[in-house]
Short mmCIF file of C-alpha atoms in Angstrom, two decimals:
data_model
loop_
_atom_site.label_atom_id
_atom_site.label_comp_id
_atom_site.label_asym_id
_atom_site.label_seq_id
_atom_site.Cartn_x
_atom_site.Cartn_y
_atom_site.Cartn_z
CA UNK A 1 28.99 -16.63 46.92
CA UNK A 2 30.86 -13.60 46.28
CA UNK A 3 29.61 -9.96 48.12
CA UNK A 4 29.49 -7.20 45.41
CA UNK A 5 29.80 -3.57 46.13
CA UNK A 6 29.21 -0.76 43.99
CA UNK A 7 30.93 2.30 43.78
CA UNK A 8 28.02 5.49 45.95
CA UNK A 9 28.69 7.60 42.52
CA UNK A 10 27.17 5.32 40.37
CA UNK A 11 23.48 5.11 42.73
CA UNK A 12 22.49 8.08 41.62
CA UNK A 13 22.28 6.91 37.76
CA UNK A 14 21.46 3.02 38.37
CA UNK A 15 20.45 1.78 41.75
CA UNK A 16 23.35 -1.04 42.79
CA UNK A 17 22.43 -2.33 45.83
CA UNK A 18 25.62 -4.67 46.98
CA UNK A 19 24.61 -7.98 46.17
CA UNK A 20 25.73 -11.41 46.13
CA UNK A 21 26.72 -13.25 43.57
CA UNK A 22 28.00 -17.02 42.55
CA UNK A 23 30.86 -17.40 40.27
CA UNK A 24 34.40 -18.50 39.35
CA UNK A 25 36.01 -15.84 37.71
CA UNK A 26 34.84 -11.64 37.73
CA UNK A 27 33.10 -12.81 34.92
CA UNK A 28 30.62 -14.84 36.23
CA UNK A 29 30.04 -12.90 39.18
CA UNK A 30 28.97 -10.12 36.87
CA UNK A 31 27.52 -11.96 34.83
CA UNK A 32 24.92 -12.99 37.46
CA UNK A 33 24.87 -9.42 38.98
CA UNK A 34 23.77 -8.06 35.70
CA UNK A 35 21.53 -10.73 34.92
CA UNK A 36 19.52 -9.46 37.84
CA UNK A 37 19.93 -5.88 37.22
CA UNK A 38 20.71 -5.59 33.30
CA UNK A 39 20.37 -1.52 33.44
CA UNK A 40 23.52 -1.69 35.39
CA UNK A 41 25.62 -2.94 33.03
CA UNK A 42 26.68 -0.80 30.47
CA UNK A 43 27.34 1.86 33.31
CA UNK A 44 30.08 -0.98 34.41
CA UNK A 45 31.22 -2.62 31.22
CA UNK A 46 31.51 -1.13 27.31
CA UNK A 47 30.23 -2.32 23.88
CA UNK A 48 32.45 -5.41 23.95
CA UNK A 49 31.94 -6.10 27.93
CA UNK A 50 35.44 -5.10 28.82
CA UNK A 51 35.91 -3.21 32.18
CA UNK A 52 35.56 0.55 30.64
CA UNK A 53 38.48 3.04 30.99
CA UNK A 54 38.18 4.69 34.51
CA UNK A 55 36.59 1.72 36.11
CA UNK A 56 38.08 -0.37 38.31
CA UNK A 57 37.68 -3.54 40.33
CA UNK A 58 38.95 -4.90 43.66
CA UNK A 59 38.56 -8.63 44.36
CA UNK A 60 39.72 -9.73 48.47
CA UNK A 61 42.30 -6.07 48.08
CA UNK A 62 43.69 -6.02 45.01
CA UNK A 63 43.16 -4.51 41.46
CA UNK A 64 42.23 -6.70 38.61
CA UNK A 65 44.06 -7.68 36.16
CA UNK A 66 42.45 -8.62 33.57
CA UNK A 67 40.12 -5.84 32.29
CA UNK A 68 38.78 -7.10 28.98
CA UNK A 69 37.87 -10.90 30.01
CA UNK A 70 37.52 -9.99 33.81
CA UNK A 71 39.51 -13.67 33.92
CA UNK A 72 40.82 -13.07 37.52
CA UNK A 73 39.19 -15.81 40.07
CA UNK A 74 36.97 -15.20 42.53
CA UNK A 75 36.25 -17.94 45.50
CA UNK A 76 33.50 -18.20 47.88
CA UNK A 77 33.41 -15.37 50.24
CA UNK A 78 35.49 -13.08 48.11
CA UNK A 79 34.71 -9.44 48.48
CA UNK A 80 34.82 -7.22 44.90
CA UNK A 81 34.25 -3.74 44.84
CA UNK A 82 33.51 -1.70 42.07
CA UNK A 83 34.69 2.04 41.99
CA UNK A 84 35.60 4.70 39.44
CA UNK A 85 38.37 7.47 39.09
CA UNK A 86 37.36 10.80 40.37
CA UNK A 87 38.59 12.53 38.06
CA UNK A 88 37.49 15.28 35.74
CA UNK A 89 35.62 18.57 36.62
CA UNK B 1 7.06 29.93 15.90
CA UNK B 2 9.77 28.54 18.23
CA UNK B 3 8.72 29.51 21.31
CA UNK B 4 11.06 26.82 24.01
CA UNK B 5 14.81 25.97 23.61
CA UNK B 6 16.50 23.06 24.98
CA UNK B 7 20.32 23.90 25.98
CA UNK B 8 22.15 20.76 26.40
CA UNK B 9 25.46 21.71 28.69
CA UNK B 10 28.49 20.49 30.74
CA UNK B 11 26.30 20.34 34.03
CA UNK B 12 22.70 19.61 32.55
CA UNK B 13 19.87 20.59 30.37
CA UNK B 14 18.30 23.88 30.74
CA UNK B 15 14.49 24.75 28.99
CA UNK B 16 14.58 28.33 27.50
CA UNK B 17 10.95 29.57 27.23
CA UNK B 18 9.12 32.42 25.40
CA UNK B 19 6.53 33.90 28.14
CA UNK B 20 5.25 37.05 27.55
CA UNK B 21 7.84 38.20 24.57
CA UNK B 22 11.00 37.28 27.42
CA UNK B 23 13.02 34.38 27.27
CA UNK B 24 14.21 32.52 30.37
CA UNK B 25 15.40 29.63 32.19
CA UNK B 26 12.26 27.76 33.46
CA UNK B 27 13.56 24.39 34.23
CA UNK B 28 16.73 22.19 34.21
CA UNK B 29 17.04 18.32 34.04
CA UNK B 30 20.06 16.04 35.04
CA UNK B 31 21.59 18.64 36.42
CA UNK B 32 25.61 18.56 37.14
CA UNK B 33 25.79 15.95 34.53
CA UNK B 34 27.18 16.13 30.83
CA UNK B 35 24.23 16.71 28.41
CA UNK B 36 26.10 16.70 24.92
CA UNK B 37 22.74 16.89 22.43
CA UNK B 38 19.18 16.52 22.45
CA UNK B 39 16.37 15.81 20.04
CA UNK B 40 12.54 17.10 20.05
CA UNK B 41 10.48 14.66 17.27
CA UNK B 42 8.89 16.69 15.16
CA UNK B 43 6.29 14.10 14.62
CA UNK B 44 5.18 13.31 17.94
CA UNK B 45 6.86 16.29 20.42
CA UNK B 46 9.23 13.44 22.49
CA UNK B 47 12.39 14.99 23.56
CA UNK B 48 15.39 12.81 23.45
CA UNK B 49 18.69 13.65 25.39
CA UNK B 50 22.31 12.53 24.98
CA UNK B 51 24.17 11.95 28.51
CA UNK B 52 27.61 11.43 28.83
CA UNK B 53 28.52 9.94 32.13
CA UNK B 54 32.21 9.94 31.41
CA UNK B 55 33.25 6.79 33.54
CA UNK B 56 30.06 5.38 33.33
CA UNK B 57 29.49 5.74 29.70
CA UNK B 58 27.18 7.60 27.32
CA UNK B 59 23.69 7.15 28.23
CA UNK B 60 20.23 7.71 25.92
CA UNK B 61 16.92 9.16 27.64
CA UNK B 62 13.50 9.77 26.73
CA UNK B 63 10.98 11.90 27.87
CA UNK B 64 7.91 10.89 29.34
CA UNK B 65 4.45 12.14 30.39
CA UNK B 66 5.96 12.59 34.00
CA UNK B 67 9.66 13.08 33.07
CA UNK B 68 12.39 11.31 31.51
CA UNK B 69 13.70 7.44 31.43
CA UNK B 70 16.86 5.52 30.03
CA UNK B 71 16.37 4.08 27.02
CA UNK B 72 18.75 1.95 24.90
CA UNK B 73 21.97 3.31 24.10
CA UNK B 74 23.30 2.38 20.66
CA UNK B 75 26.05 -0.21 20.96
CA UNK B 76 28.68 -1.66 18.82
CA UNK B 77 28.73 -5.27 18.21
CA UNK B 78 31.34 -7.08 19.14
CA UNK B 79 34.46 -6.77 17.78
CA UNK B 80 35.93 -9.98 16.23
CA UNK B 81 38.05 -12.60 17.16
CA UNK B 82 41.78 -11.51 15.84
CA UNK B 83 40.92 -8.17 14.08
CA UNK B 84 43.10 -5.34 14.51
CA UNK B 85 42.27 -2.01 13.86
CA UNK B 86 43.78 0.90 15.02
CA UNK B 87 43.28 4.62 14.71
CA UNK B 88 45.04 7.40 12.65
CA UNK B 89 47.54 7.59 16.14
CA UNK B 90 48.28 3.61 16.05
CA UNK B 91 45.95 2.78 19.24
CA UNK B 92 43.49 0.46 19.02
CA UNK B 93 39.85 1.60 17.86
CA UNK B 94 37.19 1.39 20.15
CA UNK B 95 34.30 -0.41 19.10
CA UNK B 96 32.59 1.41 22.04
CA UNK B 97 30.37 4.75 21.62
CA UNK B 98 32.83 6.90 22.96
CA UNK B 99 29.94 9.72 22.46
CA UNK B 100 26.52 11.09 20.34
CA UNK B 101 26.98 13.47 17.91
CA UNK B 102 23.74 13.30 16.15
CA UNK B 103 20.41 12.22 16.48
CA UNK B 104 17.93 12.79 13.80
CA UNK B 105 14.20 11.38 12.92
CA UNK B 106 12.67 10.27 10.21
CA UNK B 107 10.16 11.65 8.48
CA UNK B 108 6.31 11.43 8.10
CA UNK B 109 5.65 7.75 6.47
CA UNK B 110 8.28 6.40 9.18
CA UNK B 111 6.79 7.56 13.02
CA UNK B 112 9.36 5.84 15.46
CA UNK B 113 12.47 5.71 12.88
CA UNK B 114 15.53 7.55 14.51
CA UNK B 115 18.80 7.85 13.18
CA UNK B 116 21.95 8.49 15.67
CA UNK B 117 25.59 9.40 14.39
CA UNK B 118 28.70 8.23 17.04
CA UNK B 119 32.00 8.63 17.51
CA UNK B 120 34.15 6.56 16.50
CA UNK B 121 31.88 6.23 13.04
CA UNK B 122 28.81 4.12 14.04
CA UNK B 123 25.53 5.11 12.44
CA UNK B 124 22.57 3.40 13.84
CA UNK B 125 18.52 3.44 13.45
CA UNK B 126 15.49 2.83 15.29
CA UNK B 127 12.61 2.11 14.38
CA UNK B 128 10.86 2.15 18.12
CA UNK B 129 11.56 5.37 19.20
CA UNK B 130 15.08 4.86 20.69
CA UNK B 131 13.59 1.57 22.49
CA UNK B 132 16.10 -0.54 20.09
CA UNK B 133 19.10 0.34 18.27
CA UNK B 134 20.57 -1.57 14.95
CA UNK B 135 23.58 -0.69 13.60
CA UNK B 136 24.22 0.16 9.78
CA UNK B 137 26.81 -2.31 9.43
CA UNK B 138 26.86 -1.80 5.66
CA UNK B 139 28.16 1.65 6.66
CA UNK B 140 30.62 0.56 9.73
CA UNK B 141 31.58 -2.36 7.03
CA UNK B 142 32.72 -0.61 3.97
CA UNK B 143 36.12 -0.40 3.55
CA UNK B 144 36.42 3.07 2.66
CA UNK B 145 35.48 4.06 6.31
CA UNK B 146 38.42 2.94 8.18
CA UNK B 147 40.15 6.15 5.83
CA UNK B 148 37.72 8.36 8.37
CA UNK B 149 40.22 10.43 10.63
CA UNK B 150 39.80 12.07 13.97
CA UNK B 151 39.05 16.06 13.30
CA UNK B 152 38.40 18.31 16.25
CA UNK B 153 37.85 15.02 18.26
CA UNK B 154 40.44 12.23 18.51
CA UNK B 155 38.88 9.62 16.81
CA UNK B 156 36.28 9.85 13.55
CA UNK B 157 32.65 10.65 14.28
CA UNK B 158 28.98 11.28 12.45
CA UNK B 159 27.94 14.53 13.37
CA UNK B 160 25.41 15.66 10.91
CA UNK B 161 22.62 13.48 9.35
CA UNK B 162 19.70 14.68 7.13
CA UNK B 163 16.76 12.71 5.74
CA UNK B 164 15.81 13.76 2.85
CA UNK B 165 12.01 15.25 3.49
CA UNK B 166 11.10 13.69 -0.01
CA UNK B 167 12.10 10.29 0.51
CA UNK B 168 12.97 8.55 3.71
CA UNK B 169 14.97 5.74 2.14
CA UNK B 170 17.48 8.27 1.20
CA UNK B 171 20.10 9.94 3.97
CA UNK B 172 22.99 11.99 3.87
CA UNK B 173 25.71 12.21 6.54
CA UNK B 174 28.50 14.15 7.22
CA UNK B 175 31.86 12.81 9.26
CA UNK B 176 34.51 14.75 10.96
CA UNK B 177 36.69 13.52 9.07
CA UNK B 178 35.53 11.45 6.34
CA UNK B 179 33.21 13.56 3.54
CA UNK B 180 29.71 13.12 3.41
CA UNK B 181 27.81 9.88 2.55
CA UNK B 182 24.72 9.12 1.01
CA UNK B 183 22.83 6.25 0.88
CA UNK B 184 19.51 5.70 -1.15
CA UNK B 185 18.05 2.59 0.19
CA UNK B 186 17.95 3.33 3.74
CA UNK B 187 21.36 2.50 4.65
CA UNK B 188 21.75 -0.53 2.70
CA UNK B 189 24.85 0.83 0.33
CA UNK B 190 26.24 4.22 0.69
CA UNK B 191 28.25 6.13 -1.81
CA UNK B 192 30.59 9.19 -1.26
CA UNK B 193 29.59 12.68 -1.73
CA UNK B 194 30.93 15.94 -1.75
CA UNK B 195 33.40 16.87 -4.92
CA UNK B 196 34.54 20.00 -5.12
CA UNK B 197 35.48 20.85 -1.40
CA UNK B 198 39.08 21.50 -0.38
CA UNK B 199 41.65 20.84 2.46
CA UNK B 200 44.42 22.00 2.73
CA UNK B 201 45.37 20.73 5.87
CA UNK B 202 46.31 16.92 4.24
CA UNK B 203 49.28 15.95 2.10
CA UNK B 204 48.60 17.65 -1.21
CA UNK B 205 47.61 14.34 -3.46
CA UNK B 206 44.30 14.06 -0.61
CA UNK B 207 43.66 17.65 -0.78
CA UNK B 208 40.61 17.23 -3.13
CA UNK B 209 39.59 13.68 -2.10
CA UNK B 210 36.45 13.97 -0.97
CA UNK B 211 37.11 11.45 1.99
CA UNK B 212 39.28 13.71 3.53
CA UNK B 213 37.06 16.85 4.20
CA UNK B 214 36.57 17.97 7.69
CA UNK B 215 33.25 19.01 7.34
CA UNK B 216 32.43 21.03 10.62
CA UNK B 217 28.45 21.09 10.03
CA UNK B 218 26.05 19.90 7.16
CA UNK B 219 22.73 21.32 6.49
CA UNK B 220 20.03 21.24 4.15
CA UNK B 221 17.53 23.44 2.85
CA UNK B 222 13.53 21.74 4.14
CA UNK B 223 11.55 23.18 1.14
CA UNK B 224 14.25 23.06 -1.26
CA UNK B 225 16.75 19.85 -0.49
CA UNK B 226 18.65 20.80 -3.79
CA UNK B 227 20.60 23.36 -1.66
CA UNK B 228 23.28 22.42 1.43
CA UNK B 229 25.36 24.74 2.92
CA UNK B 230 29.10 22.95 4.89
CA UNK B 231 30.84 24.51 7.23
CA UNK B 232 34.26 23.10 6.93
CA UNK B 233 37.28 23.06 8.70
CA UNK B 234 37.88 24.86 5.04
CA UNK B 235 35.67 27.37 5.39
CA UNK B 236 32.00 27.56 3.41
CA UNK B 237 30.96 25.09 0.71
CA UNK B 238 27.19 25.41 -1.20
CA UNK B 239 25.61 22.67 -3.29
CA UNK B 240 22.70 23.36 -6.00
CA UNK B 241 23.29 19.79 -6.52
CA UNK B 242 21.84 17.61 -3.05
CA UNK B 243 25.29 17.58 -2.03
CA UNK B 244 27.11 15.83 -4.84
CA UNK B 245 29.15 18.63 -6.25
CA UNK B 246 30.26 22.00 -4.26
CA UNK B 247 31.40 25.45 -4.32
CA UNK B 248 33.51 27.39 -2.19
CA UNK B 249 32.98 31.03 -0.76
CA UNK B 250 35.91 32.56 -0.25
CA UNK B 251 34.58 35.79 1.74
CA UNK B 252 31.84 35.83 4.33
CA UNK B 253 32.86 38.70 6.74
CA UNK B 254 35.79 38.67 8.93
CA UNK B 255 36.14 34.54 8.62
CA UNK B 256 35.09 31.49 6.60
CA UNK B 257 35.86 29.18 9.61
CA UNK B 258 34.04 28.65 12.37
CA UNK B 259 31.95 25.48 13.50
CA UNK B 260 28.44 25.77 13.27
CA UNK B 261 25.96 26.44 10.08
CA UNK B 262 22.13 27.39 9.75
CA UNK B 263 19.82 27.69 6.52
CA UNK B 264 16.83 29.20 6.46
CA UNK B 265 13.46 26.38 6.05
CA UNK B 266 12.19 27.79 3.17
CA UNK B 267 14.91 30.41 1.53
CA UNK B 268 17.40 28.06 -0.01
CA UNK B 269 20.08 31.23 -0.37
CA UNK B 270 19.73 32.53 3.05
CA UNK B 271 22.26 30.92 5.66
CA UNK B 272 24.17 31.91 8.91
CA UNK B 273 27.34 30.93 10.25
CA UNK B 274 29.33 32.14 13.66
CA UNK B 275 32.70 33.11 11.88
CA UNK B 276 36.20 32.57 14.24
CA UNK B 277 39.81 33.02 13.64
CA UNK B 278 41.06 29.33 11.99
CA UNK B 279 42.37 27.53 12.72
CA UNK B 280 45.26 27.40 15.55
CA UNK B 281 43.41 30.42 17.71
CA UNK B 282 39.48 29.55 17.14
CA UNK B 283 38.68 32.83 18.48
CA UNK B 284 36.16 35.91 17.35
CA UNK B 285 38.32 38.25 15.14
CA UNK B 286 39.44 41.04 17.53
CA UNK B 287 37.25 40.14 20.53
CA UNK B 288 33.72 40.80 18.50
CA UNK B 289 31.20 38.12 18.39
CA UNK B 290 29.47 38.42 15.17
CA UNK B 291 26.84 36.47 13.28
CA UNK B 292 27.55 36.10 9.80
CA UNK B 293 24.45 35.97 7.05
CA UNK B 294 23.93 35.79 3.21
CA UNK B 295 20.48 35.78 1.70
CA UNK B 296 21.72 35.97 -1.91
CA UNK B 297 23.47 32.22 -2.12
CA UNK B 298 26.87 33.57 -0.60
CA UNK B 299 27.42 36.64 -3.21
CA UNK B 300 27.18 39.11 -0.50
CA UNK B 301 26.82 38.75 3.43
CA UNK B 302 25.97 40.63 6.51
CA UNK B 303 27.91 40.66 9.40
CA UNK B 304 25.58 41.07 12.35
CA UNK B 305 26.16 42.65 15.66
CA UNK B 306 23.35 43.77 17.37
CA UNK B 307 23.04 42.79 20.90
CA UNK B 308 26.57 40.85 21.12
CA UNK B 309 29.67 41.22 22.47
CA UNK B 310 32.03 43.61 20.74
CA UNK B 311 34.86 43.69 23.41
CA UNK B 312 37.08 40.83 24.80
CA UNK B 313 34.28 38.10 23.62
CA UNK B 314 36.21 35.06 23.40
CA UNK B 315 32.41 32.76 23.05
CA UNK B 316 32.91 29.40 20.60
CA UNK B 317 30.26 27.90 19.44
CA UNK B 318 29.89 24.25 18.86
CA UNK B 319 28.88 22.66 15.49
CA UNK B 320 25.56 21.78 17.58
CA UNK B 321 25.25 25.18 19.56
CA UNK B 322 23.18 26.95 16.74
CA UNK B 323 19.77 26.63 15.87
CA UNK B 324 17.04 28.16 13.88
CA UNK B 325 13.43 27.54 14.12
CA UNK B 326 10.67 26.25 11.95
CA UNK B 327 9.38 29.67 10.71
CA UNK B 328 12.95 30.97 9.84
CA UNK B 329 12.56 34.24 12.16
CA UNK B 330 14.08 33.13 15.14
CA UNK B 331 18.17 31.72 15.80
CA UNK B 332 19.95 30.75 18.95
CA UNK B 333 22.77 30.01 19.78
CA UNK B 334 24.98 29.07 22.81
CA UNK B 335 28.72 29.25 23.71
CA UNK B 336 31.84 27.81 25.61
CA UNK B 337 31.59 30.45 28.05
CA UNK B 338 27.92 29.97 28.85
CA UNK B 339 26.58 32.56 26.62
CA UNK B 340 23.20 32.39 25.03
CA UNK B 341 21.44 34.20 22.35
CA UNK B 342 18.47 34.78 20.88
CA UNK B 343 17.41 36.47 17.90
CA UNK B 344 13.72 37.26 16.49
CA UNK B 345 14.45 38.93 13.78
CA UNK B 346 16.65 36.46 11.29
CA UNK B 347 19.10 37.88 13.23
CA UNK B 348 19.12 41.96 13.01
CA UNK B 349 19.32 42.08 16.39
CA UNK B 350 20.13 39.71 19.52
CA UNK B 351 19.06 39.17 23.17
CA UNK B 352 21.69 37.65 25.38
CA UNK B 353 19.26 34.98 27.85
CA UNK B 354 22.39 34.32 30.26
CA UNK B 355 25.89 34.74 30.53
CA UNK B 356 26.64 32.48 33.25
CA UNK B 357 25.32 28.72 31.69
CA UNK B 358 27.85 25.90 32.10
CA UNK B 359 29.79 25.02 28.56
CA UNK B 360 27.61 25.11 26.14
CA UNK B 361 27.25 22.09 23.38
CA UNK B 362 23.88 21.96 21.37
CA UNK B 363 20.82 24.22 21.35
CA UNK B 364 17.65 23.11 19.58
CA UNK B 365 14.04 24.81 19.23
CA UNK B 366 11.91 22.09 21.01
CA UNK B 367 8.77 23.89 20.24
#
């Protein structure tokens, strides 16, 4: 199982407690997240489920790469954070 | 008689009520987030606001007996396998809601029907109160709408949609850039409306194609849907006609441009519009906010000052920041540097409410 942190911005729109999660690839992992908590994932993801445009992911320390199939693997005990830019006024 | 005001703004939603013949702030929701338009239903008093989380999206909520909660937020489907579609810049089009930019309901015989205008060009109904959203696909299908250009926003968008009070099935809409669009079988098939306006900011052989008017604002006359009245990134267009042929008014006080257009409910001839410099500056001529109105059908209008700024007023006013209630007596209207107004008096005189609001983007009598 993968541990799954959210970004503190986005609690005050969606609660996202961290979470764990079973799963391959980014995909899956979020795919079982959201299954759980389904308000949460348009906040995350756009219309067509790609990472949207000042999100970001971290899986074990590093950036994804792939932000529209969220391909990049994931093994047991990975840690993936989710944060956003800060930027904007 | 509108008698509350919702004032959707940069950093939240503020409620404008009438209490004791003075207007003030007497509440504010989401506030220090984005609240880009709202919607009161005529039919059964729910408010409906527009959020725009920025990195987290755009976001629909409803209000309830105790407050609000997050309802469905219309969503593209996806995009195919293989297809490549790109905007007027050569970047790929988002088949995202990138943001609202209109929200209507239905009428009488359909309680629950909404209709909701996005950028990039998605139109979508609802026919559960904003529980469910399905997109017109016959609309976001035809080929004709990948012509729709970005205006004053990057990419294309639906900012204006009317339902015709005499017949639900039939709805007009009005894209930045892109014309205006009617269909008559409730979004089944649409055809293009609008001959007869003008831009001359396209390669000459376009300038009369009526898919490449930047119409700023689309309205419609309640008691008599004959007459509309466009702002465009033209100037002022009227139609006797339900929108399918228009004239243009060359003179209405210091400026045919400007963003934002009322009618009256029941006076088909009487309209206001918030005149600016065009189109590089989009300014008030020399520093004077000033309220433009005709009530003879354009021959003649007034340009009203009472109560506004007439020195170094810089105040813009969205194609949403302008509203006028159900009687016809009362406007407001709200700008980019946090101004609001309110008239009582079809606009003879004004009352400024506050000077100091976030950015404003869409005012709306709620009551």
């Amino acid at each position: 199982m993968a541990m799954v942190t959210f970004t503190e911005n986005i609690q005050r729109h969606v609660p996202c407690p961290a979470t764990e999660a079973a799963g391959a690839t980014v995909r899956e992992v979020l795919d079982n997240v959201f299954a759980a908590n389904p308000q949460a994932r348009a906040y995350v993801l756009d219309d067509q489920s790609a990472l949207r445009r000042h999100m970001t992911i971290f899986v074990d320390g590093a950036v994804i790469r792939d932000r529209t199939r969220l391909s990049d693997p994931v093994t047991a005990g990975s840690r993936i954070y989710i944060f956003q830019a800060l930027s904007g006024g | 008689m509108g008698d509350k005001l919702l004032v959707s703004t940069r950093k939240g939603l503020f409620w404008v009520q009438r209490t004791n013949s003075k207007w003030d702030i007497d509440r504010v929701d989401f506030l220090g987030d984005n609240v880009t338009l709202t919607l009161t239903d005529p039919r059964d008093g729910r408010h409906y606001a527009a959020l725009d989380h920025g990195h987290f999206g755009v976001k629909v909520h409803r209000s309830t007996a105790t407050g609000w909660e997050e309802i469905a937020t219309p969503a593209y489907p996806p995009k195919p396998e293989g297809l490549e579609e790109n905007d007027m810049w050569g970047r790929p089009l988002p088949w995202s809601t990138v943001r609202i930019w209109a929200l209507a309901a239905g009428v009488a015989d359909e309680p629950g029907v909404l209709w909701c205008g996005t950028i990039p060009g998605g139109l979508f109904r609802s026919t559960d109160h904003g529980s469910s959203w399905q997109m017109i696909r016959s609309l976001w299908d035809h080929p004709k709408r990948k012509k729709w250009m970005g205006g004053g926003a990057d990419l294309p968008g639906i900012h204006s949609i009317l339902v015709d009070p005499r017949n639900s099935k039939r709805v007009w809409i009005a894209v930045s850039t892109g014309g205006i669009w009617l269909t008559e079988d409730a979004g089944a098939s649409w055809v293009q409306r609008g001959e007869g306006m003008r831009a001359d900011h396209v390669p000459p052989e376009l300038t009369h194609d009526p898919i490449a008017q930047d119409v700023h604002c689309l309205v419609q006359c309640p008691a008599y849907a004959n007459r509309m009245w466009v702002q465009h990134h033209n100037g002022i267009f009227v139609s006797s006609d339900e929108g399918r042929t228009f004239t243009e008014i060359k003179q209405a006080g210091p400026s045919t441009f400007g963003f934002p257009v009322a009618v009256h409910p029941r006076e088909p001839d009487t309209a206001w519009f918030i005149p600016e410099i065009k189109d590089e500056k989009r300014i008030p001529r020399d520093g004077r906010l000033v309220v433009t109105r005709t009530r003879d059908g354009a021959r003649t209008f007034d340009v009203l000052t009472r109560g506004l700024p007439q020195h170094h007023a810089y105040d813009i006013v969205y194609r949403h920041g302008f509203a006028i209630d159900p009687t016809g007596e009362r406007l407001a209207f709200g700008s980019t540097t946090g101004g609001l107004w309110v008239s009582e008096d079809q606009g003879d005189s004004w009352t400024g409410i506050s000077h100091n609001l976030p950015p404003v983007y869409a005012v709306r009598f709620a009551a």
